[in-house]
mmCIF file of C-alpha atoms in Angstrom:
data_model
loop_
_atom_site.group_PDB
_atom_site.id
_atom_site.type_symbol
_atom_site.label_atom_id
_atom_site.label_comp_id
_atom_site.label_asym_id
_atom_site.label_seq_id
_atom_site.Cartn_x
_atom_site.Cartn_y
_atom_site.Cartn_z
ATOM 1 C CA LEU A 1 3.572 8.414 30.710
ATOM 2 C CA CYS A 2 2.809 5.824 33.377
ATOM 3 C CA ASP A 3 4.812 7.575 36.064
ATOM 4 C CA ASN A 4 3.002 10.735 37.130
ATOM 5 C CA ARG A 5 6.186 11.802 38.937
ATOM 6 C CA ALA A 6 7.979 12.127 35.587
ATOM 7 C CA PRO A 7 8.194 15.798 34.563
ATOM 8 C CA THR A 8 5.635 16.625 31.902
ATOM 9 C CA ARG A 9 8.312 18.604 30.056
ATOM 10 C CA LYS A 10 10.449 15.476 29.652
ATOM 11 C CA VAL A 11 7.475 13.446 28.436
ATOM 12 C CA ILE A 12 6.634 16.147 25.866
ATOM 13 C CA GLU A 13 10.240 16.217 24.624
ATOM 14 C CA TYR A 14 10.236 12.435 24.182
ATOM 15 C CA LEU A 15 6.875 12.299 22.400
ATOM 16 C CA ARG A 16 7.927 15.082 20.036
ATOM 17 C CA SER A 17 11.063 13.114 19.193
ATOM 18 C CA ILE A 18 9.143 9.994 18.098
ATOM 19 C CA LEU A 19 5.916 11.382 16.628
ATOM 20 C CA PRO A 20 5.492 13.088 13.222
ATOM 21 C CA PRO A 21 6.196 16.841 13.465
ATOM 22 C CA ILE A 22 2.617 17.704 12.503
ATOM 23 C CA VAL A 23 1.247 16.057 15.679
ATOM 24 C CA PRO A 24 0.826 18.764 18.343
ATOM 25 C CA VAL A 25 2.177 17.581 21.715
ATOM 26 C CA THR A 26 1.300 19.785 24.698
ATOM 27 C CA SER A 27 0.802 19.348 28.441
ATOM 28 C CA MET A 28 -2.886 18.748 27.656
ATOM 29 C CA THR A 29 -1.877 15.911 25.300
ATOM 30 C CA VAL A 30 0.129 14.250 28.076
ATOM 31 C CA ALA A 31 -2.699 14.686 30.583
ATOM 32 C CA ASN A 32 -5.254 13.157 28.195
ATOM 33 C CA TRP A 33 -3.016 10.212 27.339
ATOM 34 C CA ARG A 34 -2.319 9.520 31.014
ATOM 35 C CA LEU A 35 -6.056 9.571 31.682
ATOM 36 C CA GLN A 36 -6.693 7.083 28.860
ATOM 37 C CA ILE A 37 -3.907 4.822 30.157
ATOM 38 C CA ALA A 38 -5.401 4.856 33.660
ATOM 39 C CA LYS A 39 -8.864 3.979 32.309
ATOM 40 C CA GLU A 40 -7.509 1.179 30.126
ATOM 41 C CA GLU A 41 -5.451 -0.227 32.985
ATOM 42 C CA GLU A 42 -8.475 -0.234 35.301
ATOM 43 C CA HIS A 43 -10.528 -1.986 32.616
ATOM 44 C CA ASN A 44 -7.853 -4.646 32.005
ATOM 45 C CA VAL A 45 -7.406 -5.324 35.717
ATOM 46 C CA GLU A 46 -11.148 -5.831 36.167
ATOM 47 C CA ASN A 47 -11.310 -8.239 33.206
ATOM 48 C CA SER A 48 -8.334 -10.259 34.419
ATOM 49 C CA ARG A 49 -9.631 -10.352 38.018
ATOM 50 C CA ARG A 50 -6.243 -9.326 39.374
ATOM 51 C CA THR A 51 -5.058 -6.362 41.377
ATOM 52 C CA VAL A 52 -2.281 -5.338 38.967
ATOM 53 C CA LEU A 53 -1.005 -6.126 35.458
ATOM 54 C CA ASP A 54 2.432 -7.638 35.002
ATOM 55 C CA ARG A 55 5.167 -5.538 33.411
ATOM 56 C CA GLU A 56 4.818 -6.850 29.842
ATOM 57 C CA GLU A 57 1.025 -6.570 29.884
ATOM 58 C CA ARG A 58 1.294 -2.995 31.098
ATOM 59 C CA GLN A 59 3.842 -2.100 28.428
ATOM 60 C CA ASP A 60 1.624 -3.571 25.692
ATOM 61 C CA MET A 61 -1.392 -1.726 27.075
ATOM 62 C CA VAL A 62 0.469 1.603 27.160
ATOM 63 C CA MET A 63 1.773 1.109 23.605
ATOM 64 C CA ASN A 64 -1.738 0.329 22.342
ATOM 65 C CA VAL A 65 -3.179 3.415 24.011
ATOM 66 C CA CYS A 66 -0.424 5.634 22.615
ATOM 67 C CA GLU A 67 -0.817 4.186 19.126
ATOM 68 C CA THR A 68 -4.598 4.647 19.214
ATOM 69 C CA GLN A 69 -4.360 8.212 20.521
ATOM 70 C CA SER A 70 -1.668 9.295 18.055
ATOM 71 C CA LYS A 71 -3.578 7.725 15.137
ATOM 72 C CA SER A 72 -6.723 9.558 16.255
ATOM 73 C CA ILE A 73 -4.839 12.863 16.280
ATOM 74 C CA LEU A 74 -3.288 12.179 12.855
ATOM 75 C CA ASP A 75 -6.614 11.136 11.327
ATOM 76 C CA GLY A 76 -8.198 14.286 12.707
ATOM 77 C CA LEU A 77 -5.440 16.471 11.293
ATOM 78 C CA MET A 78 -5.551 14.778 7.911
ATOM 79 C CA SER A 79 -9.337 14.968 7.806
ATOM 80 C CA SER A 80 -9.272 18.639 8.743
ATOM 81 C CA ALA A 81 -6.595 19.306 6.139
ATOM 82 C CA LEU A 82 -8.644 17.697 3.406
ATOM 83 C CA ASP A 83 -11.860 19.282 4.653
ATOM 84 C CA SER A 84 -10.198 22.688 4.365
ATOM 85 C CA ASP A 85 -9.129 21.862 0.812
ATOM 86 C CA GLY A 86 -12.173 19.722 0.036
ATOM 87 C CA LEU A 87 -14.361 22.317 -1.607
ATOM 88 C CA GLN A 88 -11.426 23.542 -3.665
ATOM 89 C CA VAL A 89 -10.545 19.997 -4.785
ATOM 90 C CA LEU A 90 -14.105 19.079 -5.727
ATOM 91 C CA ALA A 91 -14.684 22.408 -7.495
ATOM 92 C CA TYR A 92 -11.439 21.933 -9.446
ATOM 93 C CA LEU A 93 -12.327 18.378 -10.479
ATOM 94 C CA GLU A 94 -15.822 19.418 -11.528
ATOM 95 C CA LYS A 95 -14.364 22.267 -13.573
ATOM 96 C CA LEU A 96 -12.020 19.842 -15.312
ATOM 97 C CA ARG A 97 -14.893 17.514 -16.138
ATOM 98 C CA GLU A 98 -16.976 20.409 -17.507
ATOM 99 C CA SER A 99 -14.152 21.576 -19.793
ATOM 100 C CA ASP A 100 -13.184 18.046 -20.940
ATOM 101 C CA ILE A 101 -15.941 15.453 -21.197
ATOM 102 C CA SER A 102 -13.342 12.670 -21.335
ATOM 103 C CA PHE A 103 -12.037 13.553 -17.863
ATOM 104 C CA ASP A 104 -13.546 11.682 -14.928
ATOM 105 C CA PHE A 105 -13.024 11.309 -11.180
ATOM 106 C CA ARG A 106 -14.432 9.613 -8.098
ATOM 107 C CA VAL A 107 -14.335 10.630 -4.427
ATOM 108 C CA LYS A 108 -14.475 8.208 -1.505
ATOM 109 C CA ARG A 109 -16.503 9.449 1.451
ATOM 110 C CA GLU A 110 -17.123 7.926 4.858
ATOM 111 C CA GLU A 111 -20.504 7.873 6.620
ATOM 112 C CA ASP A 112 -19.660 11.175 8.311
ATOM 113 C CA GLN A 113 -18.915 12.631 4.834
ATOM 114 C CA ARG A 114 -15.152 12.788 5.415
ATOM 115 C CA ILE A 115 -13.216 12.423 2.161
ATOM 116 C CA THR A 116 -10.744 9.526 2.373
ATOM 117 C CA GLY A 117 -9.806 9.064 -1.269
ATOM 118 C CA VAL A 118 -9.724 10.740 -4.676
ATOM 119 C CA ILE A 119 -9.097 9.103 -8.065
ATOM 120 C CA TRP A 120 -8.922 10.934 -11.397
ATOM 121 C CA GLN A 121 -8.506 9.748 -14.988
ATOM 122 C CA THR A 122 -7.996 11.336 -18.409
ATOM 123 C CA GLY A 123 -9.559 10.107 -21.623
ATOM 124 C CA ARG A 124 -6.188 8.790 -22.811
ATOM 125 C CA GLN A 125 -5.753 6.822 -19.599
ATOM 126 C CA ARG A 126 -9.249 5.405 -19.992
ATOM 127 C CA PHE A 127 -8.383 4.166 -23.470
ATOM 128 C CA TYR A 128 -5.428 2.174 -22.159
ATOM 129 C CA ALA A 129 -7.406 0.922 -19.145
ATOM 130 C CA THR A 130 -10.278 -0.276 -21.325
ATOM 131 C CA ASN A 131 -8.140 -1.997 -23.938
ATOM 132 C CA PHE A 132 -5.111 -3.351 -22.062
ATOM 133 C CA SER A 133 -6.247 -4.242 -18.555
ATOM 134 C CA ASP A 134 -5.879 -7.994 -19.042
ATOM 135 C CA ASN A 135 -2.866 -7.624 -16.742
ATOM 136 C CA LEU A 136 -3.251 -5.016 -14.030
ATOM 137 C CA PHE A 137 -0.522 -3.793 -11.677
ATOM 138 C CA LEU A 138 -1.389 -2.133 -8.356
ATOM 139 C CA ASP A 139 0.919 -0.551 -5.810
ATOM 140 C CA CYS A 140 1.157 2.391 -3.425
ATOM 141 C CA LYS A 141 3.941 4.933 -3.402
ATOM 142 C CA ARG A 142 5.380 6.431 -0.225
ATOM 143 C CA LYS A 143 3.147 9.194 1.075
ATOM 144 C CA GLY A 144 5.497 12.156 1.330
ATOM 145 C CA ASN A 145 4.572 13.947 -1.896
ATOM 146 C CA ASN A 146 1.371 15.607 -0.663
ATOM 147 C CA THR A 147 0.347 17.714 2.317
ATOM 148 C CA LEU A 148 -2.149 15.063 3.442
ATOM 149 C CA GLN A 149 0.626 12.467 3.757
ATOM 150 C CA TRP A 150 -1.600 9.996 1.875
ATOM 151 C CA PRO A 151 -0.126 7.222 -0.295
ATOM 152 C CA TYR A 152 -0.348 7.651 -4.041
ATOM 153 C CA VAL A 153 -1.758 4.663 -5.944
ATOM 154 C CA ALA A 154 -0.580 4.003 -9.485
ATOM 155 C CA PRO A 155 -2.711 1.509 -11.429
ATOM 156 C CA VAL A 156 -0.502 0.403 -14.336
ATOM 157 C CA ILE A 157 -0.886 -1.731 -17.477
ATOM 158 C CA SER A 158 1.415 -2.838 -20.294
ATOM 159 C CA ASP A 159 0.231 -1.810 -23.772
ATOM 160 C CA GLU A 160 0.660 -3.606 -27.116
ATOM 161 C CA ASN A 161 4.210 -2.245 -27.395
ATOM 162 C CA ARG A 162 5.076 -3.408 -23.866
ATOM 163 C CA LYS A 163 5.166 0.185 -22.726
ATOM 164 C CA THR A 164 4.170 1.014 -19.167
ATOM 165 C CA ARG A 165 0.998 3.100 -18.957
ATOM 166 C CA VAL A 166 -0.423 4.660 -15.807
ATOM 167 C CA ILE A 167 -4.208 4.368 -16.232
ATOM 168 C CA ALA A 168 -5.314 6.679 -13.395
ATOM 169 C CA HIS A 169 -3.987 8.712 -10.485
ATOM 170 C CA ALA A 170 -5.269 8.364 -6.935
ATOM 171 C CA ILE A 171 -4.511 9.194 -3.334
ATOM 172 C CA GLY A 172 -6.121 7.434 -0.389
ATOM 173 C CA ILE A 173 -5.924 7.622 3.365
ATOM 174 C CA GLY A 174 -3.855 4.423 3.604
ATOM 175 C CA GLU A 175 -2.641 1.293 1.833
ATOM 176 C CA THR A 176 -5.526 -0.895 2.960
ATOM 177 C CA LYS A 177 -7.863 -3.418 1.367
ATOM 178 C CA GLU A 178 -10.710 -0.950 1.844
ATOM 179 C CA ILE A 179 -8.879 1.677 -0.238
ATOM 180 C CA TYR A 180 -7.908 -0.895 -2.863
ATOM 181 C CA SER A 181 -11.517 -2.113 -3.006
ATOM 182 C CA TRP A 182 -12.766 1.414 -3.653
ATOM 183 C CA LEU A 183 -9.968 1.969 -6.191
ATOM 184 C CA ILE A 184 -10.729 -1.204 -8.164
ATOM 185 C CA ASN A 185 -14.475 -0.553 -8.200
ATOM 186 C CA SER A 186 -13.839 3.021 -9.349
ATOM 187 C CA LEU A 187 -11.531 1.827 -12.133
ATOM 188 C CA ILE A 188 -14.078 -0.720 -13.351
ATOM 189 C CA GLU A 189 -16.815 1.909 -13.372
ATOM 190 C CA MET A 190 -14.779 4.742 -14.903
ATOM 191 C CA SER A 191 -13.018 2.635 -17.545
ATOM 192 C CA ALA A 192 -15.825 0.218 -18.460
ATOM 193 C CA ILE A 193 -13.449 -2.651 -17.687
ATOM 194 C CA ASP A 194 -15.033 -6.070 -18.121
ATOM 195 C CA PRO A 195 -13.925 -7.959 -14.978
ATOM 196 C CA ARG A 196 -14.074 -11.241 -16.922
ATOM 197 C CA ASN A 197 -11.287 -10.033 -19.225
ATOM 198 C CA VAL A 198 -8.756 -9.385 -16.446
ATOM 199 C CA GLU A 199 -6.369 -12.347 -16.418
ATOM 200 C CA GLN A 200 -3.771 -11.391 -13.811
ATOM 201 C CA VAL A 201 -3.443 -8.777 -11.079
ATOM 202 C CA TRP A 202 -0.009 -7.994 -9.669
ATOM 203 C CA SER A 203 0.502 -6.387 -6.260
ATOM 204 C CA ASP A 204 2.396 -6.660 -2.999
ATOM 205 C CA GLN A 205 1.344 -8.904 -0.107
ATOM 206 C CA VAL A 206 -1.404 -6.511 1.053
ATOM 207 C CA LEU A 207 -3.756 -8.231 -1.412
ATOM 208 C CA SER A 208 -4.489 -11.924 -1.963
ATOM 209 C CA GLN A 209 -6.095 -14.356 -4.405
ATOM 210 C CA ASP A 210 -9.421 -14.322 -2.533
ATOM 211 C CA PHE A 211 -9.496 -10.520 -2.542
ATOM 212 C CA ILE A 212 -8.738 -10.281 -6.272
ATOM 213 C CA SER A 213 -11.245 -13.014 -7.144
ATOM 214 C CA SER A 214 -14.015 -11.000 -5.513
ATOM 215 C CA PHE A 215 -13.580 -8.409 -8.304
ATOM 216 C CA PHE A 216 -12.131 -10.413 -11.197
ATOM 217 C CA PRO A 217 -13.510 -13.975 -11.078
ATOM 218 C CA SER A 218 -11.058 -15.440 -13.621
ATOM 219 C CA ALA A 219 -7.949 -13.476 -12.643
ATOM 220 C CA LEU A 220 -4.887 -14.930 -10.982
ATOM 221 C CA TRP A 221 -3.232 -12.898 -8.252
ATOM 222 C CA ARG A 222 0.540 -12.583 -8.688
ATOM 223 C CA MET A 223 2.911 -11.194 -6.108
ATOM 224 C CA ASP A 224 4.826 -8.310 -7.609
ATOM 225 C CA TYR A 225 8.377 -9.615 -8.003
ATOM 226 C CA TRP A 226 10.055 -6.552 -6.527
ATOM 227 C CA HIS A 227 8.044 -6.923 -3.318
ATOM 228 C CA LEU A 228 8.608 -10.668 -3.281
ATOM 229 C CA LEU A 229 12.397 -10.323 -3.159
ATOM 230 C CA SER A 230 12.636 -7.059 -1.214
ATOM 231 C CA THR A 231 10.008 -7.348 1.507
ATOM 232 C CA ASP A 232 8.442 -10.804 1.618
ATOM 233 C CA VAL A 233 11.205 -13.407 1.250
ATOM 234 C CA PRO A 234 13.618 -11.657 3.687
ATOM 235 C CA LYS A 235 11.078 -12.383 6.451
ATOM 236 C CA ILE A 236 11.870 -16.111 6.218
ATOM 237 C CA PRO A 237 13.543 -17.184 9.491
ATOM 238 C CA GLY A 238 17.297 -17.362 9.032
ATOM 239 C CA TYR A 239 17.255 -15.594 5.660
ATOM 240 C CA THR A 240 20.920 -14.607 5.712
ATOM 241 C CA GLY A 241 24.203 -15.836 4.309
ATOM 242 C CA THR A 242 24.246 -19.065 2.322
ATOM 243 C CA PHE A 243 20.652 -19.942 3.137
ATOM 244 C CA GLY A 244 19.363 -16.623 1.830
ATOM 245 C CA LYS A 245 21.424 -16.950 -1.338
ATOM 246 C CA ASP A 246 20.155 -20.488 -1.961
ATOM 247 C CA VAL A 247 16.538 -19.367 -1.475
ATOM 248 C CA LYS A 248 16.959 -16.521 -3.962
ATOM 249 C CA ASP A 249 18.689 -18.840 -6.457
ATOM 250 C CA TRP A 250 15.783 -21.273 -6.091
ATOM 251 C CA LEU A 251 13.142 -18.637 -6.784
ATOM 252 C CA ASN A 252 15.219 -17.333 -9.703
ATOM 253 C CA CYS A 253 15.295 -20.689 -11.523
ATOM 254 C CA ARG A 254 14.508 -20.205 -15.219
ATOM 255 C CA ASP A 255 12.372 -23.329 -15.744
ATOM 256 C CA SER A 256 10.202 -25.736 -13.782
ATOM 257 C CA GLU A 257 12.721 -28.580 -13.934
ATOM 258 C CA SER A 258 15.473 -26.475 -12.327
ATOM 259 C CA PHE A 259 12.989 -25.155 -9.775
ATOM 260 C CA GLU A 260 11.958 -28.656 -8.674
ATOM 261 C CA LEU A 261 15.565 -29.870 -8.537
ATOM 262 C CA LYS A 262 16.647 -26.901 -6.417
ATOM 263 C CA TRP A 263 13.689 -27.522 -4.114
ATOM 264 C CA LEU A 264 14.922 -31.063 -3.437
ATOM 265 C CA GLU A 265 18.419 -29.716 -2.743
ATOM 266 C CA LEU A 266 17.058 -27.207 -0.223
ATOM 267 C CA GLN A 267 15.110 -29.938 1.578
ATOM 268 C CA THR A 268 18.278 -32.002 1.885
ATOM 269 C CA ALA A 269 20.611 -29.180 2.868
ATOM 270 C CA TYR A 270 18.598 -27.390 5.521
ATOM 271 C CA SER A 271 16.736 -28.140 8.723
ATOM 272 C CA THR A 272 13.096 -29.041 9.148
ATOM 273 C CA LEU A 273 12.405 -25.483 10.344
ATOM 274 C CA ALA A 274 13.838 -24.021 7.148
ATOM 275 C CA GLN A 275 11.918 -26.536 5.053
ATOM 276 C CA ARG A 276 8.636 -25.582 6.737
ATOM 277 C CA SER A 277 9.282 -21.875 6.205
ATOM 278 C CA LEU A 278 9.843 -22.486 2.485
ATOM 279 C CA LEU A 279 6.911 -24.831 1.976
ATOM 280 C CA SER A 280 4.396 -21.998 1.532
ATOM 281 C CA TYR A 281 6.554 -20.556 -1.268
ATOM 282 C CA TYR A 282 6.710 -23.932 -2.965
ATOM 283 C CA GLU A 283 2.949 -24.317 -2.691
ATOM 284 C CA ARG A 284 2.527 -20.792 -4.099
ATOM 285 C CA LYS A 285 5.072 -21.242 -6.878
ATOM 286 C CA GLU A 286 2.596 -19.800 -9.384
ATOM 287 C CA ASN A 287 3.050 -16.525 -7.475
ATOM 288 C CA CYS A 288 6.687 -16.840 -6.466
ATOM 289 C CA ALA A 289 8.768 -18.687 -9.072
ATOM 290 C CA LEU A 290 10.575 -16.525 -11.592
ATOM 291 C CA TYR A 291 10.054 -18.986 -14.424
ATOM 292 C CA VAL A 292 6.326 -18.257 -14.026
ATOM 293 C CA LEU A 293 6.620 -14.530 -13.403
ATOM 294 C CA ARG A 294 9.270 -13.733 -16.020
ATOM 295 C CA ASN A 295 7.217 -12.894 -19.059
ATOM 296 C CA ARG A 296 6.264 -9.764 -20.926
ATOM 297 C CA PHE A 297 4.459 -8.455 -17.852
ATOM 298 C CA THR A 298 7.529 -8.421 -15.612
ATOM 299 C CA LEU A 299 10.733 -6.875 -16.882
ATOM 300 C CA VAL A 300 13.877 -8.935 -17.355
ATOM 301 C CA ALA A 301 15.735 -6.877 -14.742
ATOM 302 C CA ILE A 302 15.174 -8.522 -11.379
ATOM 303 C CA GLY A 303 13.124 -6.386 -9.044
ATOM 304 C CA ASP A 304 12.032 -3.811 -11.610
ATOM 305 C CA SER A 305 8.303 -4.393 -11.880
ATOM 306 C CA LEU A 306 5.820 -2.369 -13.867
ATOM 307 C CA ALA A 307 4.030 -1.054 -10.780
ATOM 308 C CA GLU A 308 7.330 0.154 -9.352
ATOM 309 C CA GLN A 309 8.138 1.767 -12.701
ATOM 310 C CA GLY A 310 4.911 3.728 -12.537
ATOM 311 C CA ASN A 311 5.668 4.906 -9.024
ATOM 312 C CA ALA A 312 9.265 5.794 -9.875
ATOM 313 C CA LYS A 313 8.017 7.795 -12.858
ATOM 314 C CA TRP A 314 5.577 9.625 -10.591
ATOM 315 C CA ALA A 315 8.291 10.359 -8.006
ATOM 316 C CA SER A 316 10.616 11.790 -10.667
ATOM 317 C CA TRP A 317 7.899 14.206 -11.756
ATOM 318 C CA PHE A 318 7.500 15.769 -8.344
ATOM 319 C CA GLU A 319 11.112 15.536 -7.185
ATOM 320 C CA SER A 320 11.046 16.874 -3.605
ATOM 321 C CA ASP A 321 7.814 18.850 -3.873
ATOM 322 C CA VAL A 322 5.090 18.374 -1.253
ATOM 323 C CA LEU A 323 1.882 19.552 -2.864
ATOM 324 C CA ILE A 324 -1.626 20.434 -1.802
ATOM 325 C CA PRO A 325 -4.196 18.137 -3.501
ATOM 326 C CA VAL A 326 -5.227 20.615 -6.213
ATOM 327 C CA LYS A 327 -1.615 21.262 -7.262
ATOM 328 C CA LEU A 328 -0.910 17.524 -7.213
ATOM 329 C CA ILE A 329 -3.836 16.873 -9.576
ATOM 330 C CA GLU A 330 -2.832 19.786 -11.819
ATOM 331 C CA LEU A 331 0.762 18.633 -12.149
ATOM 332 C CA SER A 332 -0.228 15.007 -12.780
ATOM 333 C CA LEU A 333 -2.389 16.127 -15.718
ATOM 334 C CA ARG A 334 0.372 18.300 -17.160
ATOM 335 C CA ARG A 335 2.820 15.421 -16.961
ATOM 336 C CA GLU A 336 0.322 13.198 -18.727
ATOM 337 C CA GLY A 337 0.346 15.672 -21.606
ATOM 338 C CA ASN A 338 -3.187 16.807 -20.862
ATOM 339 C CA GLU A 339 -3.571 20.541 -21.395
ATOM 340 C CA THR A 340 -6.964 20.771 -19.657
#
């Protein structure tokens, strides 16, 4: 992209190999991106008061431009896709609500009226949300099951029989705090959830205690145990071999006494760097230690959390289907046993 002597055909071939297939890459795309790179480079040079950028700075600048441009194209495509289906989706949801007064939904719109999220809920789901949301599980599923390529969000609770219940279905433009904020507010409004009654909220590392407290003042945020072991802990520097095994054994301790003893052993056995990397987990043991997390709200099987169960259940329903929004909503209601 930086070298105007490079054949446009070769640049197009490369971009098509690394970008999602739905992103159109043409000679005009390459020309526009090169123009944006030139403008950004000129701007950066002026700010740095130098004649040229060094190699690493230029690489970072080019990557940022490409990421911004490709995201803009994707957002435009996704917005257009939903806009084309938007009237159909809204008409379908309104029809469902007219034929079943217990059915409800919310739509998230931006200032320019673009739809960036849809959540829907049956009367049965509302019952479980209203009565058993003292412990709430939130997570996003991979986004390949719908034509918008938007993540599916499965709010989940555990009922009086310790059975997993999905309390709503939603898709949103991304797994972001903004989407989660809209989702939580919608759930509270639709389900008449008393925020003071929510005791614990379980999620991956996208959320935090401060974020959860802004909605549920008395609730504790817990890191979902599957995400803790699968995506968070492996980021610890040197998390391989014996060290990785010892860290996992430490977090898997069944009681506080064993946990504290294993912590002392880790401090003795490993370097200062390793100790520092583990200190945050020790300080957050209420979110990380299995003896805290292993209760009726997290299954005995390591790594099989309720939120993941809800998402796995959803995935099994659709198998390999990629659905337009209306079909996705229709099938979700059928699978819930709702004949509306």
